[in-house]
Amino acid sequence: MKYAAIQNYINGQFISSSSDRMLDVISPVDGSHLSTVPLSNNQDLDAAVQAAKVAFPIWSRTPIKERVQVFFRYKALLEKNLKELALLVQEENGKTYDEAVAEIEKGAELSEFACSLPQLIPGEVLEVSRGVECRTEHVPLGVVASIVPFNFPSMVPNWTIPNAIALGNCMIIKPSEKVPLSVGRLADLLQEAGLPAGVFNIVHGDGDVVNAICDHPGIEAVSFVGSTKIAKLVYQRATSTFKRCLALGGAKNHLIVLPDAIPSMTAQNITASMAGCAGQRCMAASAMVAVGPVDHIIEKLCEEAQKVVPGKNLGAVINRASKERIERYITEAESQGAKVLVDGRSPKVEGKENGTYVGPTVIDYVRPDMAIAQEEIFGPVISIMRTNTVDEALAIENANPYGNAASVFTQNGGMARYVMDKASAGMVGVNVGVPVPREPFSFGGWNESRFGVGDITGKSSIEFWTKLKKSTTKWNPEAGINWMS
Ligand code: NAD
């Protein structure tokens, strides 16, 4: 085992879980045994909630301009430790080093946004009647929870940590049991940045501790990022105990390609979108909807896909079960009549025979009724569906239950605008393979890609992590005037 057994982080200290349930942490890169992660119980969670509750009165009353100083320092520490943090992400998640670096850099950008919160949250004041003033202010909620997935072990935690904490809340995070190491390093850096004990806590585990989070009366709000199936369970359970909940789910992102699209740029963007992070991004292109004669673009796409080499510029998928599941989808589509143009099944990766790799895969003549066209694959696979008109392409995009991202590739501005208007997705792009809105814009999908109101990052997150206090004060001394009795 390369690292010591993982511990929870409660009240500024790493401590062992009182549970004896454990899981092995295996690197997808080469199958090596990295560590063990505890599957914490209610007692562990309760200890974290109590620590956060104790920390809350002082932290929430610390002026926000002082609170964000922690995140100026945290950002600098992410940058200073970039290489080591990226190597850890690479090791536990399987993505390439460059992708891991980009993930840490994005975390620093998220922290930078949190540093700007004092500029964004001043409330409003107005003399609403003579001598009578109304004012609003954003007040932190209390103890909040963040439940995160495996695909971005460092960045997705940083979607919630800086904003929720800078806004005055105390947090309990539940990392993915598949990638539990990176969040521990973030705890070290937050401590080094001066965050007081108890403000940030980590409780490791699986679905049991997530259920305990949803049920715990001391937690005010739950944010969740993961698959749609679990997002729905978490949203239902957390709101059934009257908590605020924002649950982001899975995705099936469509790229609509028109014949006038620039071939090489389009092919490069589609390849980067479908194969980046081994296709394990909720913004990854999963379906290409070809409108009319675009064979020349598909040809270029196959050329580009073949430049993506597992173990070099393509990382591993998270585990053996995931690899087998992805390859099953390809085989099933092929047996139903789809044509595999670039086949990534069972690639040989020298020296990493125990790693869980799937090569880039391009499948043509996929029909909208096939499972590969409908379900989230979460691997470096693009399914091409052929249509004759933009409206047919939009009908396919609109019929999918998810709604994270959609993009169109064209040189025709009117067509681009038309697709942007009609696509049923929270994040749309024109000639962009991965239309992630960069800070300060907020991130969040629609439909079955998000349950709850608002987005998880950017300005929208201010509404989620705070409540508004409205005060009315009267300073006119005259008696008998009924402006505000
Ligand atoms: P997942 O849903 O399996 O797990 C997410 C979290 O839920 C983990 O912390 C896990 O421990 C917990 N969990 C697992 N089973 C549970 C259960 N039965 N009850 C309660 N909690 C449970 O997701 P994953 O496989 O870790 O991540 C991949 C998924 O996340 C993909 O579907 C991807 O699209 C999605 N994702 C979405 C976004 C977005 O912004 N919409 C971002 C990143 C990832």
PDB file of N, CA and C in Angstrom, residues 1-7 34-36 181:
ATOM      1  N   MET A   1       0.865  -1.199   0.000  1.00  0.00           N
ATOM      2  CA  MET A   1       0.000   0.000   0.000  1.00  0.00           C
ATOM      3  C   MET A   1       0.902   1.249   0.000  1.00  0.00           C
ATOM      4  N   LYS A   2       0.689   2.119  -0.999  1.00  0.00           N
ATOM      5  CA  LYS A   2       1.608   3.253  -1.144  1.00  0.00           C
ATOM      6  C   LYS A   2       1.418   4.324  -0.058  1.00  0.00           C
ATOM      7  N   TYR A   3       0.147   4.592   0.294  1.00  0.00           N
ATOM      8  CA  TYR A   3      -0.133   5.633   1.297  1.00  0.00           C
ATOM      9  C   TYR A   3      -0.727   4.999   2.555  1.00  0.00           C
ATOM     10  N   ALA A   4      -0.591   5.719   3.673  1.00  0.00           N
ATOM     11  CA  ALA A   4      -1.192   5.244   4.933  1.00  0.00           C
ATOM     12  C   ALA A   4      -2.718   5.171   4.764  1.00  0.00           C
ATOM     13  N   ALA A   5      -3.340   4.398   5.626  1.00  0.00           N
ATOM     14  CA  ALA A   5      -4.806   4.284   5.582  1.00  0.00           C
ATOM     15  C   ALA A   5      -5.417   5.685   5.724  1.00  0.00           C
ATOM     16  N   ILE A   6      -6.424   5.959   4.918  1.00  0.00           N
ATOM     17  CA  ILE A   6      -7.041   7.295   4.908  1.00  0.00           C
ATOM     18  C   ILE A   6      -7.892   7.483   6.167  1.00  0.00           C
ATOM     19  N   GLN A   7      -7.863   8.711   6.680  1.00  0.00           N
ATOM     20  CA  GLN A   7      -8.653   9.033   7.878  1.00  0.00           C
ATOM     21  C   GLN A   7      -9.636  10.155   7.573  1.00  0.00           C
ATOM     22  N   LEU A  34      -3.302   1.772  -3.615  1.00  0.00           N
ATOM     23  CA  LEU A  34      -2.850   3.066  -3.101  1.00  0.00           C
ATOM     24  C   LEU A  34      -3.079   3.201  -1.595  1.00  0.00           C
ATOM     25  N   SER A  35      -4.267   2.779  -1.146  1.00  0.00           N
ATOM     26  CA  SER A  35      -4.597   2.994   0.270  1.00  0.00           C
ATOM     27  C   SER A  35      -5.893   2.250   0.607  1.00  0.00           C
ATOM     28  N   THR A  36      -6.395   2.511   1.807  1.00  0.00           N
ATOM     29  CA  THR A  36      -7.748   2.036   2.145  1.00  0.00           C
ATOM     30  C   THR A  36      -8.540   3.250   2.610  1.00  0.00           C
ATOM     31  N   LEU A 181      -8.139  10.516  -1.920  1.00  0.00           N
ATOM     32  CA  LEU A 181      -6.866  11.064  -1.428  1.00  0.00           C
ATOM     33  C   LEU A 181      -6.749  12.582  -1.594  1.00  0.00           C
TER      34      LEU A 181
END
